[in-house]
Structure formats: C-alpha cells, structure tokens
Coordinates of C-alpha atoms in Angstrom, one line a residue:
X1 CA 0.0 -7.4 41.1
X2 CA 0.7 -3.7 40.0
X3 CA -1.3 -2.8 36.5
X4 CA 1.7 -2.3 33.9
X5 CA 0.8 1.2 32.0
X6 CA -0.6 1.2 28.6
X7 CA 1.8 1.7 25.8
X8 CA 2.7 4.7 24.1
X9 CA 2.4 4.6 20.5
X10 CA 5.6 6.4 18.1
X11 CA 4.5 6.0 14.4
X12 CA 7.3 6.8 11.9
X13 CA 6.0 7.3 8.7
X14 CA 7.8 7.9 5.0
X15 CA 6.7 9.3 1.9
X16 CA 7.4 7.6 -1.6
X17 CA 9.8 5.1 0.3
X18 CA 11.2 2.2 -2.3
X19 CA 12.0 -1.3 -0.4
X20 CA 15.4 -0.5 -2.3
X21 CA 15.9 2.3 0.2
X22 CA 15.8 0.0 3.6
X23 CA 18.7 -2.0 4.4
X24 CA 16.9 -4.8 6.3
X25 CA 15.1 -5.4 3.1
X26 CA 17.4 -6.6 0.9
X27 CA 21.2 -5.8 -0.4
X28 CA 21.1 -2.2 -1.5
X29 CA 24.2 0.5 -1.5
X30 CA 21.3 2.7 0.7
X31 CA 22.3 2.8 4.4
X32 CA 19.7 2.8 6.8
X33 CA 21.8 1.8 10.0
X34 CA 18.9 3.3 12.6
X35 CA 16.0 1.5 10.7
X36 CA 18.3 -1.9 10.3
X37 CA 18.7 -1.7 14.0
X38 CA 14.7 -1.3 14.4
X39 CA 14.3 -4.7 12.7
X40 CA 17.2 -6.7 14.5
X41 CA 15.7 -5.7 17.9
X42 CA 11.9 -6.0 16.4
X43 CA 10.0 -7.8 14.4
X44 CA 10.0 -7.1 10.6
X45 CA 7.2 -8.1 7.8
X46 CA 8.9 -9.2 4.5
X47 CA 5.7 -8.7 2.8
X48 CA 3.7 -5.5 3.1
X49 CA 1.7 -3.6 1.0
X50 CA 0.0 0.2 0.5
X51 CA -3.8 0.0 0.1
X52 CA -3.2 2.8 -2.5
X53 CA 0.2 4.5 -4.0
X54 CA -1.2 7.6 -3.7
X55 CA -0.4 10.0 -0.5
X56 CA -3.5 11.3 0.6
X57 CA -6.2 7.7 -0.2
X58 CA -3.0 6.0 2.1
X59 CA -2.9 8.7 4.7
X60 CA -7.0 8.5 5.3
X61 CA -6.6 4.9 5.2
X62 CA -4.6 4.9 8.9
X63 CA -7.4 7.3 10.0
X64 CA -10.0 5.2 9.0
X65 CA -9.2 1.5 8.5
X66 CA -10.8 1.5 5.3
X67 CA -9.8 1.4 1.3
X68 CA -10.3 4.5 -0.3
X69 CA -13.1 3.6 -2.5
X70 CA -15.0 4.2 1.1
X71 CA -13.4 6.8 2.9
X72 CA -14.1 8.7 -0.2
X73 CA -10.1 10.8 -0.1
X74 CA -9.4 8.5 -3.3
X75 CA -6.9 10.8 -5.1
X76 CA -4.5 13.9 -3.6
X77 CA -6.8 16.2 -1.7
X78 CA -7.7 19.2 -4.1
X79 CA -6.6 16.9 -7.2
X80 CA -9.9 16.0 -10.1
X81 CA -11.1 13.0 -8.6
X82 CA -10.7 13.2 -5.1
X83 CA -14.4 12.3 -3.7
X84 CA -13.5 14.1 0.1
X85 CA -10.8 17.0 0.3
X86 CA -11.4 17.3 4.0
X87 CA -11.0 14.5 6.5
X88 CA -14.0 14.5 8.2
X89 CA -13.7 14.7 11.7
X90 CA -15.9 11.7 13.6
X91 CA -15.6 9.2 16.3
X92 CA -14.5 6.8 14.5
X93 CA -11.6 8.3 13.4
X94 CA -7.9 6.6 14.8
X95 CA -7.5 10.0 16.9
X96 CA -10.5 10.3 18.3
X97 CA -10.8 6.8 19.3
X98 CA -7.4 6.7 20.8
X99 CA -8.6 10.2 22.6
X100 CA -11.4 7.9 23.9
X101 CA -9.2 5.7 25.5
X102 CA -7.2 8.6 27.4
X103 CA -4.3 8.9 25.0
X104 CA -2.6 12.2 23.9
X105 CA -2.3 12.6 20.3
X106 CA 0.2 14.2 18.9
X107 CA 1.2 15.2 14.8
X108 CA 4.2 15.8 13.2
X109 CA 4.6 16.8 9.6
X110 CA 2.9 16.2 6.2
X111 CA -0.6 16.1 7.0
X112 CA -1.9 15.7 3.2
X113 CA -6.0 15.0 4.8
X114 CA -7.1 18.6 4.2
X115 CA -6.4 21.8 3.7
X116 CA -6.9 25.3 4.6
X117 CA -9.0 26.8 1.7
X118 CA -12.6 28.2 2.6
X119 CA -14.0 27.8 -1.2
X120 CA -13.2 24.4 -3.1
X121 CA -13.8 24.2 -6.7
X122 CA -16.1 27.2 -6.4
X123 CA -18.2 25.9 -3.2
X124 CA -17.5 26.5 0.8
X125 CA -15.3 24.6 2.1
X126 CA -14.4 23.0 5.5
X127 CA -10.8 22.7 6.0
X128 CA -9.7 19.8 8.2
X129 CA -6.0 20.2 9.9
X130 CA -4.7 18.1 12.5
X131 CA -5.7 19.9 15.3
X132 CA -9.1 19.7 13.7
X133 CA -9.7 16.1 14.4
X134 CA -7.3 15.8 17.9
X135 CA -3.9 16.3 17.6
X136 CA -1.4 18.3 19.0
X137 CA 1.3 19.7 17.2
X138 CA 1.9 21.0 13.7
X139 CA -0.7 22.1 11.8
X140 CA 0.6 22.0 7.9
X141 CA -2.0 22.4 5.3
X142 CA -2.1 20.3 2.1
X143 CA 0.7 18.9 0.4
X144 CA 3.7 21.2 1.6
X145 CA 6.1 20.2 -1.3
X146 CA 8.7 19.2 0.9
X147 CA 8.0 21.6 4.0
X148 CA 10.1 24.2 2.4
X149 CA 7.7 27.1 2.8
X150 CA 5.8 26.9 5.6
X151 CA 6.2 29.4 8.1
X152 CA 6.7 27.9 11.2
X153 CA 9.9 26.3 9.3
X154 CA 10.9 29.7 8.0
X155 CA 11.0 30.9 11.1
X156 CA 13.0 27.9 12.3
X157 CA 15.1 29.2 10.1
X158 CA 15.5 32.7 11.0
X159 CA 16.0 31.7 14.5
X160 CA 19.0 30.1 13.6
X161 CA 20.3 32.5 10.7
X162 CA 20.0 29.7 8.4
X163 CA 18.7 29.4 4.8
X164 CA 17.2 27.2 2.7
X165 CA 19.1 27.6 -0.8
X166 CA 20.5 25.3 -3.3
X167 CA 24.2 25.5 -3.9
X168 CA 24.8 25.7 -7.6
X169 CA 24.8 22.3 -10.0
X170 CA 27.9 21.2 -11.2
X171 CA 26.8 18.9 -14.0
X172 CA 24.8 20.9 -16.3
X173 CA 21.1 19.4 -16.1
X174 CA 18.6 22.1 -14.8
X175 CA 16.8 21.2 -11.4
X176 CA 13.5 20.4 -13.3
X177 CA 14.7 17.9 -14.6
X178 CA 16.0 15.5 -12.1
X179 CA 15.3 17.2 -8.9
X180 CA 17.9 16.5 -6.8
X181 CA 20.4 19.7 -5.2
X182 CA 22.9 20.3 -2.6
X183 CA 21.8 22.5 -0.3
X184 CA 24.0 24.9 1.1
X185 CA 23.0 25.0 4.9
X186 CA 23.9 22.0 7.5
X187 CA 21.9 19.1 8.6
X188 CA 20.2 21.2 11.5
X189 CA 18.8 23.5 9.1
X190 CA 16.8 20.3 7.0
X191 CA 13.4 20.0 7.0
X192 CA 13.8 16.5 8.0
X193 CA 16.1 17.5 11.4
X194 CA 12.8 20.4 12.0
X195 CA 10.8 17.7 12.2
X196 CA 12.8 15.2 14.5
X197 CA 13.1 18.8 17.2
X198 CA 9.3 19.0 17.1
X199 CA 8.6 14.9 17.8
X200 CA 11.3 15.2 20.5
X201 CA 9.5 18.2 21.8
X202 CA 6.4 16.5 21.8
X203 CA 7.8 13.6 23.3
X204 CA 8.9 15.3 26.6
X205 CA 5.5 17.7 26.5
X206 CA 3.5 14.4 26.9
X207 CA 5.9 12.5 29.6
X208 CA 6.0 15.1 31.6
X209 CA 1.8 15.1 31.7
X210 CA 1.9 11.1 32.6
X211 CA -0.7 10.4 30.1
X212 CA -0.5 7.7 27.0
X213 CA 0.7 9.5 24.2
X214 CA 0.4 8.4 20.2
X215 CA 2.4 10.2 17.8
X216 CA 2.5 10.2 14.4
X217 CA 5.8 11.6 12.9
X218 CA 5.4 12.1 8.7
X219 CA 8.5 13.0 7.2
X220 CA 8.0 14.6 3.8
X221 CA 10.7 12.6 2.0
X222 CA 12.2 10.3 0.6
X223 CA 9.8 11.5 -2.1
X224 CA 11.2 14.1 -3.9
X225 CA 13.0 16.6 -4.3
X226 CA 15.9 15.1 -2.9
X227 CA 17.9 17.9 -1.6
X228 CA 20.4 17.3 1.2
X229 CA 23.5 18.6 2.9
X230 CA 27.2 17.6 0.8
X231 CA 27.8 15.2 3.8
X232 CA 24.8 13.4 3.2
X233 CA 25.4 12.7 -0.9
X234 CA 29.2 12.8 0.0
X235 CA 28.3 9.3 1.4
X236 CA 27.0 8.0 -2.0
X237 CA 29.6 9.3 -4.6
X238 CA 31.5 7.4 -6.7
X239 CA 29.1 4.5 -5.0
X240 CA 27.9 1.6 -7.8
X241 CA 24.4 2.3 -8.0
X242 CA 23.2 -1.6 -9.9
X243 CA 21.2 -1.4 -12.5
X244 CA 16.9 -2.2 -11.5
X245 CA 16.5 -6.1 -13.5
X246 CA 13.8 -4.5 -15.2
X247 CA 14.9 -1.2 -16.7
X248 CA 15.1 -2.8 -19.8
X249 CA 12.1 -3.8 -19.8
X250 CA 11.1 -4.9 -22.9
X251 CA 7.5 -3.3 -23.1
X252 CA 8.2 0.0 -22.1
X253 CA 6.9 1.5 -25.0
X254 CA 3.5 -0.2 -25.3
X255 CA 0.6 2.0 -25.3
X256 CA -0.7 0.8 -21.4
X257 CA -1.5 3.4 -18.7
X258 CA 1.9 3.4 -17.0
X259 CA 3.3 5.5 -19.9
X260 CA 1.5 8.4 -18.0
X261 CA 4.7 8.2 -15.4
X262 CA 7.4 7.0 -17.9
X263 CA 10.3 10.0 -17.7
X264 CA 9.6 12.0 -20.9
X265 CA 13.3 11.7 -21.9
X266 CA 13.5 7.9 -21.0
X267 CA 15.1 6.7 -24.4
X268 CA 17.3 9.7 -24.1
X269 CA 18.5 9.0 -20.5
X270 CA 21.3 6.1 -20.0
X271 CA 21.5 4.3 -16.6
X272 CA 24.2 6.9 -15.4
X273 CA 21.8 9.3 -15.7
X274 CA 19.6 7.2 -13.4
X275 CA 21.8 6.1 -11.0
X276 CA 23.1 9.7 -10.3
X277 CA 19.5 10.2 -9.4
X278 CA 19.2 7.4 -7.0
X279 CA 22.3 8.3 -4.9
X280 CA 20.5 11.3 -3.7
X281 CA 17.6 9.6 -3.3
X282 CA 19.7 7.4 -1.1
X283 CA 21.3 10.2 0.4
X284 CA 17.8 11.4 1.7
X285 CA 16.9 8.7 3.0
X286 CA 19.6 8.4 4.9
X287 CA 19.3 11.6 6.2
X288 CA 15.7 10.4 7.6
X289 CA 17.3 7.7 8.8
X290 CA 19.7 9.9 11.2
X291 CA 16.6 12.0 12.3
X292 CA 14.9 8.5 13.2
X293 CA 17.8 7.3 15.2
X294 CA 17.9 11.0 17.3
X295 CA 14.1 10.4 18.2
X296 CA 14.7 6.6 19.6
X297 CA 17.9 7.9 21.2
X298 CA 15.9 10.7 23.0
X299 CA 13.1 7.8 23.8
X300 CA 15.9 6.0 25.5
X301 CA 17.9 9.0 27.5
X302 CA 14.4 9.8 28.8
X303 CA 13.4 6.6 29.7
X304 CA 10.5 6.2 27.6
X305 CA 11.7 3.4 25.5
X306 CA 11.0 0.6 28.1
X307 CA 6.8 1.5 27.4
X308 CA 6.9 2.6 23.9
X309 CA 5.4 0.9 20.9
X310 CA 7.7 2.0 18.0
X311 CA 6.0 1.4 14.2
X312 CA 8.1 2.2 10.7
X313 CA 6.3 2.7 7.4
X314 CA 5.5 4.4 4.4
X315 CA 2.6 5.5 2.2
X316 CA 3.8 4.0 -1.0
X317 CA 6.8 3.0 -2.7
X318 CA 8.7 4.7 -5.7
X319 CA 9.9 3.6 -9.2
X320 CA 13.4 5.6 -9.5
X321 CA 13.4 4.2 -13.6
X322 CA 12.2 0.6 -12.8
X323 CA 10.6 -0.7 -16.1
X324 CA 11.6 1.1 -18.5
X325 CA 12.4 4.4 -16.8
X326 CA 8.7 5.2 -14.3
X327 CA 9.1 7.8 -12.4
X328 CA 6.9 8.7 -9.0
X329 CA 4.1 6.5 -8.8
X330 CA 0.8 5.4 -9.7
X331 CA -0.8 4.2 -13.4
X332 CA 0.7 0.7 -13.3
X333 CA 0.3 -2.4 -10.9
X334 CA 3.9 -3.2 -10.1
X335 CA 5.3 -4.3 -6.9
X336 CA 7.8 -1.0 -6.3
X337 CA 4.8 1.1 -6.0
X338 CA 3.2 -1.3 -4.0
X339 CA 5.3 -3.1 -1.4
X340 CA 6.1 -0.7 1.7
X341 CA 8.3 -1.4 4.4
X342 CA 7.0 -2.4 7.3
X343 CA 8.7 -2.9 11.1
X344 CA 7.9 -3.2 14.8
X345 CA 9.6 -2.6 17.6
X346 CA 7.6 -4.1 21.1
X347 CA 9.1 -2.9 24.1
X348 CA 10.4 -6.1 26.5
X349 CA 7.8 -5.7 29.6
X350 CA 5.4 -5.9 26.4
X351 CA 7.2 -8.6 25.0
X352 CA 7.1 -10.4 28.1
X353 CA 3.6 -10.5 28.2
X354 CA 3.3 -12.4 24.6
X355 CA 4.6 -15.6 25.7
X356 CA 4.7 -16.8 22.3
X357 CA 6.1 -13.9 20.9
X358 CA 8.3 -13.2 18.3
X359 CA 11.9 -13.2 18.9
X360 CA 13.7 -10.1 18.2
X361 CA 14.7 -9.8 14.7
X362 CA 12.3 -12.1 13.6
X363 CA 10.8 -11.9 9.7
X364 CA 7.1 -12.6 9.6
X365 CA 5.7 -14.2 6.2
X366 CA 2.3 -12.6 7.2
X367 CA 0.9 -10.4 4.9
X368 CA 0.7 -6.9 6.2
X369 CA -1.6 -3.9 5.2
X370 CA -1.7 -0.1 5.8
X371 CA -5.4 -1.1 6.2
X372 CA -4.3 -3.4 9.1
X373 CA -2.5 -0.1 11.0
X374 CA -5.8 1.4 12.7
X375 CA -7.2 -1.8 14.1
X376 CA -3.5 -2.6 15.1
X377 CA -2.9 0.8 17.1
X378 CA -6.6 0.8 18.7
X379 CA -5.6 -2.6 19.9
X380 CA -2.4 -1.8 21.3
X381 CA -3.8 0.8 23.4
X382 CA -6.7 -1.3 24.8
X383 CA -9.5 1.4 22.4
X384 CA -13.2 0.1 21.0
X385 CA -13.4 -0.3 17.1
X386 CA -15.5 -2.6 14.8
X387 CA -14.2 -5.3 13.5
X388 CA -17.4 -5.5 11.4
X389 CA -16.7 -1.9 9.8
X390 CA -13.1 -1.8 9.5
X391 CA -11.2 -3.5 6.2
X392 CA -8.3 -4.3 7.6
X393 CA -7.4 -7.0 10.5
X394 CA -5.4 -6.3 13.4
X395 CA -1.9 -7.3 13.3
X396 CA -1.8 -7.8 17.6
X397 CA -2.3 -11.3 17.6
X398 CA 1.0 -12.1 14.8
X399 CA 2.7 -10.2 17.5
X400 CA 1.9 -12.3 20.0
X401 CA 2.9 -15.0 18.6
X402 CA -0.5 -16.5 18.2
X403 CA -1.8 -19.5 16.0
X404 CA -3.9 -17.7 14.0
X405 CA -5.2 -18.8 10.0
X406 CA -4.1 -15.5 7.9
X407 CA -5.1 -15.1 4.2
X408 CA -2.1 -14.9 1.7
X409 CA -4.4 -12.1 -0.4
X410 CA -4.6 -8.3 -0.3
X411 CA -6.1 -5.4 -3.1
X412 CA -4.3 -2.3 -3.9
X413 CA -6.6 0.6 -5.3
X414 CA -5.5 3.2 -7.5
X415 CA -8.0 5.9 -8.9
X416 CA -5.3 9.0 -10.7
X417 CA -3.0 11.1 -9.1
X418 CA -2.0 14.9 -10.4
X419 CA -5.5 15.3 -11.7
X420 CA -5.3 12.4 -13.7
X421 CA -7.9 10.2 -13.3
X422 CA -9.0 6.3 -13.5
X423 CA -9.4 3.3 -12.1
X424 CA -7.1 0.2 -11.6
X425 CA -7.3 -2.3 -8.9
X426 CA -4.6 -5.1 -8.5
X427 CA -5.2 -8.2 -6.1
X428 CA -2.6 -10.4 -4.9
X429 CA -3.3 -14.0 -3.9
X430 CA -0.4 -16.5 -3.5
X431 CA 1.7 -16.1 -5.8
X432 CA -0.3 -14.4 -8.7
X433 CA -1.2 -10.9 -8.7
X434 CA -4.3 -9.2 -10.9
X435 CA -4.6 -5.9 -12.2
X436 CA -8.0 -4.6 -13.3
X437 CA -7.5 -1.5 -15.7
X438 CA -11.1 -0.1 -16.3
X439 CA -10.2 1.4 -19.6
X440 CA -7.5 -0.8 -21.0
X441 CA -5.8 -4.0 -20.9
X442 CA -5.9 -6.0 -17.6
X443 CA -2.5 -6.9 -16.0
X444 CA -1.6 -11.0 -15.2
X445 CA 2.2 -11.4 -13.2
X446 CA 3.4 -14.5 -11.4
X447 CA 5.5 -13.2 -8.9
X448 CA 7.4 -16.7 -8.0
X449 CA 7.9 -17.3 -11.5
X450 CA 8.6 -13.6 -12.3
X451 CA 9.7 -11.5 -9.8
X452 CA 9.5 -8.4 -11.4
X453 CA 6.9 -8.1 -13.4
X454 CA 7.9 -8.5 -17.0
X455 CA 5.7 -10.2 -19.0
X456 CA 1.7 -10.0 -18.1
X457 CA -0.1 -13.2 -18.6
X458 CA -3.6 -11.7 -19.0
X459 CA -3.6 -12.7 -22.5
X460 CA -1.5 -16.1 -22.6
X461 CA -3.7 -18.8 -23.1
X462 CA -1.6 -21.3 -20.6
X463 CA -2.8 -18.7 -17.8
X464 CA -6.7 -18.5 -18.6
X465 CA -8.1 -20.1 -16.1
X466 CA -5.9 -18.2 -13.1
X467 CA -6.9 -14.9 -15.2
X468 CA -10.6 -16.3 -14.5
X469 CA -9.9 -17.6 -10.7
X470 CA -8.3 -13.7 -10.1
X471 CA -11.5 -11.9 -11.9
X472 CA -13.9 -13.7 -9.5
X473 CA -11.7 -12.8 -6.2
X474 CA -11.4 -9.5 -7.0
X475 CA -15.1 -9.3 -8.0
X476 CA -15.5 -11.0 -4.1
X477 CA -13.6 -8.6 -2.3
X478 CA -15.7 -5.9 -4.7
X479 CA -18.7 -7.3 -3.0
X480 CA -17.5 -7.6 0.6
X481 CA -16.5 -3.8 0.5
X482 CA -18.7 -2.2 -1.3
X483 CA -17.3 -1.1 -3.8
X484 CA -19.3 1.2 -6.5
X485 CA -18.0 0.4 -9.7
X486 CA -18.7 -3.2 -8.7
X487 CA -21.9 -3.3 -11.5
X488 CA -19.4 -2.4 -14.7
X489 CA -16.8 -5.0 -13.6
X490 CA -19.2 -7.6 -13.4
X491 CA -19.9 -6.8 -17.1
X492 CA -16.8 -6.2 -18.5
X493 CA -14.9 -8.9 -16.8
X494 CA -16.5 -11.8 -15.1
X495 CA -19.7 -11.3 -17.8
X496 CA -22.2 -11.0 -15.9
X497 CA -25.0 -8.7 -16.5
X498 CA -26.6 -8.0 -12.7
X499 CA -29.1 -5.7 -13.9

C-alpha cells in the first residue's frame, strides 16, 4: 500500500476581523464569497475564541501553544508592558518543530513577534524576524501599520509605476478621524494583492522542491485603516448597514475600563456616521477575501489542493461602535473582541482517512482556541509536542470525527494595549462568562439569556452564587497555568489569604 504524503499546511490569518465581517457566520451586508465557500466545502466552528485581543500575545500564542501570561509577549511588542519584545527562537517553537519534521516553512506578512531595533528601552536588544526562528519569506519588522511603508512593497510599487495615495475625501471629516480613504491606484497595487503574489510565489517555490511546506499568510487588515480601491467600497454604497443591538447600550458612560476605547466623539457621532465607517470596513474585508480566493485558485491550477490542509482565522475581533460606540479592541470583556472566526478545509484523500469525519459544511459546537492552533498543526503534520506543556488541545481528533469528552470552558487574557496597561481575564463556561478586572469592577454576562452583553450580573444578588462558581474556575485554571498574579486574586476575590 503506497504511503500517502504528509499534508501541506496554508494558514490564512486576519487582523482585527469582527464575526460581522464573515458571511458564513451570520446575516451580514459583508460579502465574503471565497471564505463562505471555505466553510460549505469544510468544516466551520460556531464558537471560537482569541486567547488575547491583542496582536502580538495572539501571534506568540500560535508559536507557542501557550496564554500569554507564559510566553511572556503579553502586550504589543515595544508597547509598556510587554514582558518579551523578541520571540525567542527555540525548539519548541511551531516552526522549528514543524522544521523537525521535514517541513518547509514559509511567512507572509505582519510578523508583529519582534522587531529590528538593537537597543530596547535603553538596553541591547535581540531582534527576532521570521527568518530568525525558520521561515522563508518576508521579513517585516514590528507592527508595519498596514504594510504601507516597507520597502520591499515600495518597490513593488515602483516596479509597476504605481502609487500608494489617497484620493481626496468627499465628505468633510479629516482621515484621523475615521480612517477610512479611497485609494487612487487599482486592486494590484493593494497591500493585500502584494501579499497574495508573495504566498503564491511561495507556493510554487516549495512544490517545485517536493518537500511539506507550512505557510502562514497574515494579512494586515481588516484592522484599520481601511483604505481600498472605489470598486471595492463601490460595492457597499448606498448598502443598509443595521444598527449593532447594543450601540445604545445603556451603560456606556459608566466609569469601567472599556471607556479607554470608547470613540472620543461617541455622543457626538449618530449611527450614519458609524455605518459609513463599517462599509469600508466591509469593503476591506472583501478585498482580503478576493486575495484569499486567488491563493486557493492557484492551490487548485497547480494541483496542490488535493494534499493541502487549508486553516482561516484571526487574531481578535473588532468593535466598529458596538456598546456604546468602542472602537479597536481591548479594556472590556465582550464577545466582539473575543469570538474569531474559525474554518477548515481537509483535503478528500485526508478526509477519507477520518472515517467518521465531518461532512463538508458541517458546524462544530466544539469550542475552539487560538491556543488549540499549534498542537493542531504539529499534529497534522505527524511533529513531537507535549501535551503536558502546551495550554491548548489539539483540535485533530473533532476532525476526525472522533467521540471525544470536550469542555464547554475557555479564558481570554488581556494585559493593555497602546502602552496602556492592566489586567482583566474573562472565562467562559456554558453559558456564563466572567470577567476579572484587577483594578475595578468585575464583569457577570449570561450569554443565553443575554446575548450581547448588556447588563453585568456581578453585582445582582439572584446571580451570587454563579459569580462565586466563576471566581473559583478561574482561580483553577490560574493554578493549572501558572499564572503569577494568581496570589492577589486569591485575596481579592475568592478570600483567601495563601500566605
């Protein structure tokens, strides 16, 4: 019986990408035809979640398959509070391993895990790039804002005598306020369509070597700005854009952390406003969108489809004026910074293999967690790991179809973003979800009763017991991870006084 070749691994990855934005998730006016057509042919999971809504802690999380409270990249590498600016290169890390196991690795992208400064804060520094740690490819350093200005898309640029400018706005509000923009070039000259050529390029680089390949594609968007080609926002206008159910949310104005990332013109700012917003948000997306559908279109005309493992997620979600008028993310427990999409595709040889496997297009009511990515991929592609050391579990055996038990619970950390800094940890299990807020009020939603989050329970009498039941699972999971602020919240909430 001939061995059947290992899988190839394609990892598309979003930044800042709302649930609102992916068709398959719900009714939205946001077309996302190539990522729609992902989930009817795969496998999708209604229920997925960041382990942080913060870029880099998510990013070092797939690297490392644990929370950031131990991987140490706990805030936006070079922001206050980031415990690691530099992804530490080690054998444990998800390239290395899969490099183990005789697999290519290749990078596309936002990067986000390091930089290339040689003095941090006043101190040497290591900087830690892709090709740092074993990739091949693109070699961006720190956050990138967009990709606008690196070089190696400047002279993409140049090559092409294209620009990247901003056409003029035509309804009065400065950029800095909204930023969202027309941009004057066409598709081909987008950031996002730089980045499809360079996967694609990878792609045939690595078939033509007959080696396993892993890649990770990491589009800098939907997270803004949201700039885009007319024929991409010409798609949206004049489109209804509904109104979120909770952006009238009655407690917008109470002194809690979230007011950190509440627009600063919010009672100013009418849903119009909003909505106008959102369509090029929309429009972005599906831009991305396209530039996923020309990278499974080339995995098809080369014939690379038929032994290719195709993934879709993102770090984090995004508000776009949710409760009250948030914007980005971070400073608040609610699910649109939370839940991330989450798809995948099995090629049918693989399929075949899974006798119980999902059907195509089937919805799995497992919980799913960034944290679950690494063990996943290292198990798709036959690597060693530790179960013991990892924090997530690996989602091969859902994908088989197997019988397996699978715990309706999963923690979210947050720890500041933008140099802001703090910590708040929420933990869902069933249908209640906790939020420990170190330094103010703690945070009590049931999500089957309340769906989007609008009125905390922490301090309702009726709900004291679940408040207590939540306290001592969080405190649990504290203790099974390690955790180093574990001491104070075993003080301040569960009253306890270990030493």
């Amino acid at each position: 019986m001939p061995v059947m070749p290992r899988p190839n691994i394609l990892f598309l990855f979003t930044d800042q990408h709302a649930l609102a934005a992916v068709g398959c998730y719900g009714e939205t006016p946001c077309r996302t035809p190539h990522l729609d057509r992902l989930a009817a042919e795969g496998v999708r999971f209604q229920t997925a979640y960041t382990t942080c809504p913060v870029c880099t802690p998510a990013r070092a999380t797939i690297m490392t398959g644990l929370y950031p409270h131990a991987h140490g990249m706990c805030c936006n590498v070079e922001d206050l509070g980031c415990s690691v600016h530099e992804i530490v290169d080690r054998p444990q890390l998800l390239s290395r391993r899969l490099q183990a196991a005789g697999y290519r690795c290749g990078y596309t992208g936002k990067w986000h895990l390091g930089t290339d400064r040689e003095i941090m804060y006043g101190a040497p520094n290591v900087p830690a790039l892709p090709r740092d740690v074993g990739f091949e490819g693109q070699q961006f350093a720190g956050h990138g804002n967009g990709g606008f200005h690196y070089t190696e898309y400047q002279q993409y640029l140049a090559a092409h005598g294209w620009r990247h400018k901003l056409k003029p706005k035509d309804d009065g509000k400065p950029y800095h306020a909204w930023n969202y923009g027309v941009l004057e070039g066409p598709t081909e000259s987008t950031v996002p369509y730089f980045l499809a050529e360079h996967t694609i390029g990878l792609i045939d680089r690595f078939r033509a070597q007959g080696e396993p390949w892993f890649i990770w594609h990491n589009f800098w968007g939907p997270h803004n700005p949201y700039w885009v080609p007319e024929e991409w926002i010409d798609l949206y206008r004049g489109v209804e854009i509904p109104e979120w159910p909770s952006y009238r949310y009655e407690a917008a104005r109470v002194n809690r952390p979230f007011q950190v990332k509440r627009h600063t013109h919010a009672d100013a700012l009418t849903w119009a406003d909003w909505a106008e917003a959102i369509r090029y948000y929309y429009a972005f997306t599906t831009l991305i969108d396209a530039q996923i559908g020309r990278i499974l279109a080339h995995l098809d005309e080369t014939g690379q489809r038929e032994n290719t493992v195709i993934v879709f997620a993102a770090d984090h979600g995004e508000t776009l004026g949710t409760h009250g008028g948030l914007t980005d993310k971070g400073w608040h427990h609610f699910e649109e910074i939370q839940r991330i999409p989450f798809i995948v595709w099995l090629p049918p040889r693989l399929r075949g293999e899974f006798e119980a496997a999902p059907q195509p297009g089937a919805v799995l009511q497992e919980w799913a967690s960034l944290a679950d990515v690494y063990p996943t991929f290292l198990d798709l592609a036959g690597a060693e790991w530790d179960p013991e050391a990892a924090h997530g579990r690996s989602l091969l055996p859902l994908l088989r179809g197997q019988a397996v038990e699978w715990p309706e619970e999963t923690v979210v950390e947050f720890f500041g973003v933008n140099s802001l800094v703090s910590t708040m940890v929420s933990i869902r299990r069933g249908r209640y979800k906790y939020g420990w807020n170190a330094p103010s009020q703690d945070d009590l939603y049931d999500l089957e009763a309340d769906p989007y989050e609008l009125r905390n329970l922490a301090d309702d009498p009726a709900h004291a017991a679940t408040l207590r039941e939540m306290r001592a699972a969080l405190g649990e999971w504290f203790v099974k991870t390690g955790f180093q602020g574990l001491g104070y919240y075993r003080r301040s909430r569960l009253g306890e006084f270990p030493y």
